Amino acid sequence: MSNKRYQFRDTLKENAGLSVYSTGYEQCDSNHTWGPALRDHYLIHFVVAGKGTLRCNQQEYTVEAGQLFIIYPSQVASYQADETDPWEYDWVGFNGTDARRLVKLTGLSRQQPVCLSDDPEKTGALLRRIAEAGDNTAAADAEMAGCLYLFLAHLIRMNHQHPAGNPHQNYVANALRYIQYNYANDIGVNDIARYVGISRSQLYRAFLQDFGVSPHAYLQTYRINEACSLLHDPAYSVAEVAGSVGFNDPLYFSRVFKSIKDCTPSEYRRNNIK
């Protein structure tokens, strides 16, 4: 089996629930090393054969065939193939608005970055499906994201966690769904909490736990990311874009946009339309 590597960062993925950033397979040479470095997305490897070493959290982990390991966004890590039995692995790099919540359900974490697959054949097959769907087109983006959801669902089942029976995860999932369907309307945190059926403070704690930001910050960032997609089309004025993502005041929209993207909507458009 030959070495394969795919990168998919060129397409716009501002608000996707899950987006594949890279995927592939590699048969490493003896002592082949990556890092130490960090990335802006999650990275999961599944060791098909051989073994190697993962270094992160000021610790060293031996990872062998049948095991997975994860590296988190902005986490400094390195990994190295064994000298006498270098590993082969499939991998996927990804991120998105749903990534943190789903990764948490897999049982993989910064503190426990390695786990054993109880069905190595299926684990490898699901990862290979992501790579096989690879192409830099909108259709391929959708297919890879679907395959990634299936892969993460498989890891969640292995961890014996069931989101349907977890009230916290239901609250968060329903809140995200409400935002996705209503961000263009005049909604706020109270509306989200009322829809989910919990208090504003409970919603705040849930978002802080799962996303590290408040519900208001999440909603504003979601709207601005949707605006970025619209700004790629010069047919829409900045005022029309603002109204389309829930901002009635174009000046307020511009202030929020700049606070999140470090540039004005007009500057973003100039820098991203070729």
mmCIF file of C-alpha atoms in Angstrom:
data_model
loop_
_atom_site.group_PDB
_atom_site.id
_atom_site.type_symbol
_atom_site.label_atom_id
_atom_site.label_comp_id
_atom_site.label_asym_id
_atom_site.label_seq_id
_atom_site.Cartn_x
_atom_site.Cartn_y
_atom_site.Cartn_z
ATOM 1 C CA MET A 1 0.000 0.000 0.000
ATOM 2 C CA SER A 2 1.515 3.307 -1.062
ATOM 3 C CA ASN A 3 1.762 6.437 1.059
ATOM 4 C CA LYS A 4 -1.163 8.805 0.541
ATOM 5 C CA ARG A 5 -1.776 12.291 1.899
ATOM 6 C CA TYR A 6 -4.640 14.657 1.182
ATOM 7 C CA GLN A 7 -5.146 18.297 2.223
ATOM 8 C CA PHE A 8 -8.499 20.100 1.984
ATOM 9 C CA ARG A 9 -8.025 23.552 3.506
ATOM 10 C CA ASP A 10 -8.807 25.550 0.353
ATOM 11 C CA THR A 11 -12.608 25.413 0.524
ATOM 12 C CA LEU A 12 -14.625 27.698 2.810
ATOM 13 C CA LYS A 13 -15.517 25.886 6.043
ATOM 14 C CA GLU A 14 -16.352 28.811 8.337
ATOM 15 C CA ASN A 15 -19.408 27.316 10.034
ATOM 16 C CA ALA A 16 -19.458 23.658 9.086
ATOM 17 C CA GLY A 17 -20.419 21.275 11.877
ATOM 18 C CA LEU A 18 -17.462 19.108 10.878
ATOM 19 C CA SER A 19 -14.880 19.713 8.174
ATOM 20 C CA VAL A 20 -12.031 17.475 7.101
ATOM 21 C CA TYR A 21 -8.749 19.395 6.934
ATOM 22 C CA SER A 22 -6.493 16.495 5.959
ATOM 23 C CA THR A 23 -6.699 12.737 5.699
ATOM 24 C CA GLY A 24 -4.642 9.835 4.425
ATOM 25 C CA TYR A 25 -2.418 6.859 5.102
ATOM 26 C CA GLU A 26 1.297 6.674 5.745
ATOM 27 C CA GLN A 27 3.808 3.846 6.022
ATOM 28 C CA CYS A 28 6.620 5.464 7.977
ATOM 29 C CA ASP A 29 10.339 4.892 7.766
ATOM 30 C CA SER A 30 12.282 3.930 10.862
ATOM 31 C CA ASN A 31 12.344 6.788 13.421
ATOM 32 C CA HIS A 32 10.274 9.051 11.155
ATOM 33 C CA THR A 33 9.274 12.051 13.311
ATOM 34 C CA TRP A 34 6.669 14.813 13.144
ATOM 35 C CA GLY A 35 6.922 17.845 15.445
ATOM 36 C CA PRO A 36 7.102 19.107 18.041
ATOM 37 C CA ALA A 37 4.552 21.538 16.647
ATOM 38 C CA LEU A 38 0.902 22.482 16.965
ATOM 39 C CA ARG A 39 -2.074 22.670 14.631
ATOM 40 C CA ASP A 40 -5.361 24.574 14.563
ATOM 41 C CA HIS A 41 -7.510 21.433 14.381
ATOM 42 C CA TYR A 42 -8.020 17.964 15.876
ATOM 43 C CA LEU A 43 -5.864 15.138 14.568
ATOM 44 C CA ILE A 44 -6.682 11.451 15.121
ATOM 45 C CA HIS A 45 -4.340 8.635 14.066
ATOM 46 C CA PHE A 46 -5.177 4.933 13.965
ATOM 47 C CA VAL A 47 -2.144 2.637 13.982
ATOM 48 C CA VAL A 48 -2.658 -0.152 11.438
ATOM 49 C CA ALA A 49 0.638 -1.941 12.041
ATOM 50 C CA GLY A 50 3.908 -1.455 13.897
ATOM 51 C CA LYS A 51 4.327 0.983 16.751
ATOM 52 C CA GLY A 52 5.637 4.400 17.691
ATOM 53 C CA THR A 53 5.766 7.048 20.385
ATOM 54 C CA LEU A 54 3.498 10.033 21.068
ATOM 55 C CA ARG A 55 4.910 12.895 23.155
ATOM 56 C CA CYS A 56 2.533 15.453 24.638
ATOM 57 C CA ASN A 57 1.411 16.693 28.072
ATOM 58 C CA GLN A 58 5.077 16.333 29.129
ATOM 59 C CA GLN A 59 4.554 12.573 28.854
ATOM 60 C CA GLU A 60 5.511 9.806 26.461
ATOM 61 C CA TYR A 61 3.007 7.215 25.226
ATOM 62 C CA THR A 62 3.824 4.017 23.337
ATOM 63 C CA VAL A 63 1.153 3.459 20.673
ATOM 64 C CA GLU A 64 0.817 0.092 18.956
ATOM 65 C CA ALA A 65 -1.252 -1.524 16.214
ATOM 66 C CA GLY A 66 -4.966 -1.352 16.975
ATOM 67 C CA GLN A 67 -4.687 1.839 19.025
ATOM 68 C CA LEU A 68 -5.745 5.424 18.279
ATOM 69 C CA PHE A 69 -4.290 8.674 19.509
ATOM 70 C CA ILE A 70 -5.548 12.247 19.371
ATOM 71 C CA ILE A 71 -3.858 15.637 19.276
ATOM 72 C CA TYR A 72 -5.952 18.686 20.168
ATOM 73 C CA PRO A 73 -5.943 22.105 18.475
ATOM 74 C CA SER A 74 -3.105 24.305 19.774
ATOM 75 C CA GLN A 75 -1.576 21.358 21.652
ATOM 76 C CA VAL A 76 2.184 21.020 21.238
ATOM 77 C CA ALA A 77 2.949 17.402 20.379
ATOM 78 C CA SER A 78 5.334 15.171 18.472
ATOM 79 C CA TYR A 79 5.269 11.549 17.405
ATOM 80 C CA GLN A 80 7.902 9.167 16.118
ATOM 81 C CA ALA A 81 7.920 5.772 14.418
ATOM 82 C CA ASP A 82 9.665 2.920 16.204
ATOM 83 C CA GLU A 83 13.216 2.164 15.095
ATOM 84 C CA THR A 84 12.744 -1.584 14.499
ATOM 85 C CA ASP A 85 8.969 -1.815 13.902
ATOM 86 C CA PRO A 86 7.893 1.535 12.403
ATOM 87 C CA TRP A 87 4.182 2.159 12.349
ATOM 88 C CA GLU A 88 1.698 2.497 9.545
ATOM 89 C CA TYR A 89 -1.338 4.645 10.241
ATOM 90 C CA ASP A 90 -4.484 6.175 8.835
ATOM 91 C CA TRP A 91 -5.317 9.668 10.032
ATOM 92 C CA VAL A 92 -7.857 12.443 9.802
ATOM 93 C CA GLY A 93 -7.506 16.108 10.731
ATOM 94 C CA PHE A 94 -10.738 18.013 11.324
ATOM 95 C CA ASN A 95 -12.514 20.824 13.111
ATOM 96 C CA GLY A 96 -15.887 22.581 13.166
ATOM 97 C CA THR A 97 -18.636 23.773 15.433
ATOM 98 C CA ASP A 98 -19.557 20.194 16.393
ATOM 99 C CA ALA A 99 -16.006 18.873 16.783
ATOM 100 C CA ARG A 100 -15.366 19.592 20.465
ATOM 101 C CA ARG A 101 -18.656 18.082 21.619
ATOM 102 C CA LEU A 102 -18.262 14.894 19.576
ATOM 103 C CA VAL A 103 -14.597 14.377 20.455
ATOM 104 C CA LYS A 104 -15.524 14.649 24.127
ATOM 105 C CA LEU A 105 -17.990 11.768 23.694
ATOM 106 C CA THR A 106 -15.333 9.474 22.207
ATOM 107 C CA GLY A 107 -13.493 9.268 25.532
ATOM 108 C CA LEU A 108 -10.288 10.555 23.951
ATOM 109 C CA SER A 109 -8.959 13.645 25.719
ATOM 110 C CA ARG A 110 -5.862 15.726 26.336
ATOM 111 C CA GLN A 111 -5.297 13.769 29.535
ATOM 112 C CA GLN A 112 -6.036 10.364 27.941
ATOM 113 C CA PRO A 113 -4.959 10.736 24.297
ATOM 114 C CA VAL A 114 -4.587 7.004 23.524
ATOM 115 C CA CYS A 115 -7.239 4.288 23.386
ATOM 116 C CA LEU A 116 -7.584 0.747 22.022
ATOM 117 C CA SER A 117 -10.063 0.035 19.235
ATOM 118 C CA ASP A 118 -12.325 -2.919 20.006
ATOM 119 C CA ASP A 119 -12.964 -3.350 16.269
ATOM 120 C CA PRO A 120 -9.736 -2.470 14.407
ATOM 121 C CA GLU A 121 -11.032 -3.632 11.031
ATOM 122 C CA LYS A 122 -14.053 -1.332 11.164
ATOM 123 C CA THR A 123 -12.037 1.572 12.599
ATOM 124 C CA GLY A 124 -9.566 1.406 9.717
ATOM 125 C CA ALA A 125 -12.298 0.956 7.125
ATOM 126 C CA LEU A 126 -14.202 4.038 8.310
ATOM 127 C CA LEU A 127 -11.049 6.167 8.205
ATOM 128 C CA ARG A 128 -10.213 4.928 4.713
ATOM 129 C CA ARG A 129 -13.711 5.897 3.548
ATOM 130 C CA ILE A 130 -12.956 9.499 4.492
ATOM 131 C CA ALA A 131 -9.763 9.458 2.428
ATOM 132 C CA GLU A 132 -11.422 7.749 -0.525
ATOM 133 C CA ALA A 133 -14.031 10.532 -0.671
ATOM 134 C CA GLY A 134 -11.270 13.127 -0.850
ATOM 135 C CA ASP A 135 -11.331 15.869 -3.436
ATOM 136 C CA ASN A 136 -11.336 19.667 -3.286
ATOM 137 C CA THR A 137 -14.972 20.096 -4.318
ATOM 138 C CA ALA A 138 -18.165 20.968 -2.466
ATOM 139 C CA ALA A 139 -19.544 17.480 -3.082
ATOM 140 C CA ALA A 140 -16.417 15.868 -1.678
ATOM 141 C CA ASP A 141 -16.525 18.173 1.348
ATOM 142 C CA ALA A 142 -20.039 16.943 2.120
ATOM 143 C CA GLU A 143 -19.149 13.294 1.574
ATOM 144 C CA MET A 144 -16.009 13.485 3.722
ATOM 145 C CA ALA A 145 -17.927 15.218 6.513
ATOM 146 C CA GLY A 146 -20.563 12.462 6.403
ATOM 147 C CA CYS A 147 -17.881 9.780 6.610
ATOM 148 C CA LEU A 148 -16.222 11.652 9.480
ATOM 149 C CA TYR A 149 -19.508 11.693 11.411
ATOM 150 C CA LEU A 150 -19.734 7.914 10.934
ATOM 151 C CA PHE A 151 -16.172 7.456 12.173
ATOM 152 C CA LEU A 152 -16.753 9.548 15.293
ATOM 153 C CA ALA A 153 -20.057 7.764 15.941
ATOM 154 C CA HIS A 154 -18.107 4.503 15.872
ATOM 155 C CA LEU A 155 -15.649 5.838 18.470
ATOM 156 C CA ILE A 156 -18.528 7.075 20.642
ATOM 157 C CA ARG A 157 -20.128 3.623 20.564
ATOM 158 C CA MET A 158 -16.802 2.076 21.542
ATOM 159 C CA ASN A 159 -16.738 4.399 24.541
ATOM 160 C CA HIS A 160 -20.220 3.174 25.538
ATOM 161 C CA GLN A 161 -21.593 6.720 25.722
ATOM 162 C CA HIS A 162 -25.038 7.518 24.386
ATOM 163 C CA PRO A 163 -25.806 11.205 23.907
ATOM 164 C CA ALA A 164 -29.570 10.524 23.735
ATOM 165 C CA GLY A 165 -29.505 9.618 27.411
ATOM 166 C CA ASN A 166 -27.349 12.538 28.491
ATOM 167 C CA PRO A 167 -29.436 15.653 29.329
ATOM 168 C CA HIS A 168 -26.451 17.994 29.070
ATOM 169 C CA GLN A 169 -25.648 16.821 25.539
ATOM 170 C CA ASN A 170 -29.324 17.105 24.563
ATOM 171 C CA TYR A 171 -29.403 20.720 25.761
ATOM 172 C CA VAL A 172 -26.302 21.627 23.782
ATOM 173 C CA ALA A 173 -27.414 19.794 20.634
ATOM 174 C CA ASN A 174 -30.835 21.475 20.727
ATOM 175 C CA ALA A 175 -29.247 24.893 21.296
ATOM 176 C CA LEU A 176 -26.932 24.429 18.310
ATOM 177 C CA ARG A 177 -29.850 23.326 16.160
ATOM 178 C CA TYR A 178 -31.859 26.394 17.184
ATOM 179 C CA ILE A 179 -28.957 28.703 16.349
ATOM 180 C CA GLN A 180 -28.398 27.006 13.002
ATOM 181 C CA TYR A 181 -32.032 27.432 11.979
ATOM 182 C CA ASN A 182 -32.658 30.893 13.479
ATOM 183 C CA TYR A 183 -29.389 32.883 13.444
ATOM 184 C CA ALA A 184 -30.761 35.140 10.689
ATOM 185 C CA ASN A 185 -33.678 36.201 12.910
ATOM 186 C CA ASP A 186 -33.735 38.601 15.850
ATOM 187 C CA ILE A 187 -32.878 36.026 18.534
ATOM 188 C CA GLY A 188 -30.827 36.240 21.705
ATOM 189 C CA VAL A 189 -29.643 34.033 24.545
ATOM 190 C CA ASN A 190 -33.027 34.141 26.298
ATOM 191 C CA ASP A 191 -34.699 32.766 23.173
ATOM 192 C CA ILE A 192 -32.191 29.928 22.957
ATOM 193 C CA ALA A 193 -32.580 29.035 26.649
ATOM 194 C CA ARG A 194 -36.388 29.149 26.361
ATOM 195 C CA TYR A 195 -36.328 26.814 23.352
ATOM 196 C CA VAL A 196 -33.990 24.358 25.070
ATOM 197 C CA GLY A 197 -36.002 24.475 28.287
ATOM 198 C CA ILE A 198 -33.284 25.517 30.739
ATOM 199 C CA SER A 199 -32.307 28.730 32.481
ATOM 200 C CA ARG A 200 -29.970 31.286 30.956
ATOM 201 C CA SER A 201 -27.323 30.459 33.585
ATOM 202 C CA GLN A 202 -27.573 26.713 32.861
ATOM 203 C CA LEU A 203 -27.146 27.414 29.159
ATOM 204 C CA TYR A 204 -24.135 29.599 29.900
ATOM 205 C CA ARG A 205 -22.468 26.836 31.926
ATOM 206 C CA ALA A 206 -23.180 24.237 29.231
ATOM 207 C CA PHE A 207 -21.620 26.367 26.470
ATOM 208 C CA LEU A 208 -18.664 27.280 28.611
ATOM 209 C CA GLN A 209 -18.036 23.600 29.328
ATOM 210 C CA ASP A 210 -18.385 22.402 25.740
ATOM 211 C CA PHE A 211 -17.077 25.371 23.722
ATOM 212 C CA GLY A 212 -15.198 27.597 26.143
ATOM 213 C CA VAL A 213 -17.339 30.625 25.240
ATOM 214 C CA SER A 214 -20.696 32.092 26.276
ATOM 215 C CA PRO A 215 -23.867 31.390 24.231
ATOM 216 C CA HIS A 216 -23.883 35.052 23.132
ATOM 217 C CA ALA A 217 -20.287 34.847 21.888
ATOM 218 C CA TYR A 218 -21.029 31.577 20.093
ATOM 219 C CA LEU A 219 -24.112 33.081 18.392
ATOM 220 C CA GLN A 220 -22.235 36.210 17.296
ATOM 221 C CA THR A 221 -19.329 34.173 15.937
ATOM 222 C CA TYR A 222 -21.739 31.876 14.092
ATOM 223 C CA ARG A 223 -23.434 34.880 12.481
ATOM 224 C CA ILE A 224 -20.139 36.448 11.467
ATOM 225 C CA ASN A 225 -18.929 33.176 9.960
ATOM 226 C CA GLU A 226 -22.130 32.960 7.926
ATOM 227 C CA ALA A 227 -21.529 36.548 6.856
ATOM 228 C CA CYS A 228 -18.066 35.567 5.620
ATOM 229 C CA SER A 229 -19.642 33.062 3.260
ATOM 230 C CA LEU A 230 -21.995 35.728 1.855
ATOM 231 C CA LEU A 231 -19.207 38.296 1.509
ATOM 232 C CA HIS A 232 -17.516 36.020 -1.010
ATOM 233 C CA ASP A 233 -20.357 36.933 -3.389
ATOM 234 C CA PRO A 234 -19.944 40.561 -4.578
ATOM 235 C CA ALA A 235 -23.625 40.670 -5.562
ATOM 236 C CA TYR A 236 -24.573 41.352 -1.917
ATOM 237 C CA SER A 237 -23.911 44.690 -0.268
ATOM 238 C CA VAL A 238 -22.501 44.776 3.257
ATOM 239 C CA ALA A 239 -25.876 46.021 4.536
ATOM 240 C CA GLU A 240 -27.656 43.115 2.835
ATOM 241 C CA VAL A 241 -25.178 40.658 4.338
ATOM 242 C CA ALA A 242 -25.723 42.174 7.788
ATOM 243 C CA GLY A 243 -29.497 41.821 7.522
ATOM 244 C CA SER A 244 -29.156 38.265 6.276
ATOM 245 C CA VAL A 245 -27.308 37.118 9.394
ATOM 246 C CA GLY A 246 -29.440 38.797 12.053
ATOM 247 C CA PHE A 247 -27.975 42.316 12.321
ATOM 248 C CA ASN A 248 -30.459 45.128 11.737
ATOM 249 C CA ASP A 249 -27.774 47.800 12.149
ATOM 250 C CA PRO A 250 -24.958 47.605 9.554
ATOM 251 C CA LEU A 251 -22.659 49.756 11.711
ATOM 252 C CA TYR A 252 -23.065 47.422 14.698
ATOM 253 C CA PHE A 253 -22.521 44.480 12.355
ATOM 254 C CA SER A 254 -19.237 46.020 11.192
ATOM 255 C CA ARG A 255 -18.066 46.553 14.778
ATOM 256 C CA VAL A 256 -18.850 42.953 15.745
ATOM 257 C CA PHE A 257 -17.274 41.664 12.532
ATOM 258 C CA LYS A 258 -14.034 43.541 13.183
ATOM 259 C CA SER A 259 -13.883 42.364 16.808
ATOM 260 C CA ILE A 260 -14.055 38.732 15.630
ATOM 261 C CA LYS A 261 -12.161 38.816 12.321
ATOM 262 C CA ASP A 262 -9.739 41.705 12.966
ATOM 263 C CA CYS A 263 -10.871 43.449 9.799
ATOM 264 C CA THR A 264 -13.973 45.180 8.481
ATOM 265 C CA PRO A 265 -16.454 43.354 6.213
ATOM 266 C CA SER A 266 -15.236 45.415 3.245
ATOM 267 C CA GLU A 267 -11.625 44.541 3.980
ATOM 268 C CA TYR A 268 -12.522 40.870 4.315
ATOM 269 C CA ARG A 269 -14.272 40.992 0.947
ATOM 270 C CA ARG A 270 -11.292 42.672 -0.769
ATOM 271 C CA ASN A 271 -8.886 40.113 0.665
ATOM 272 C CA ASN A 272 -10.984 37.079 -0.259
ATOM 273 C CA ILE A 273 -12.386 37.816 -3.701
ATOM 274 C CA LYS A 274 -9.898 37.100 -6.436
#
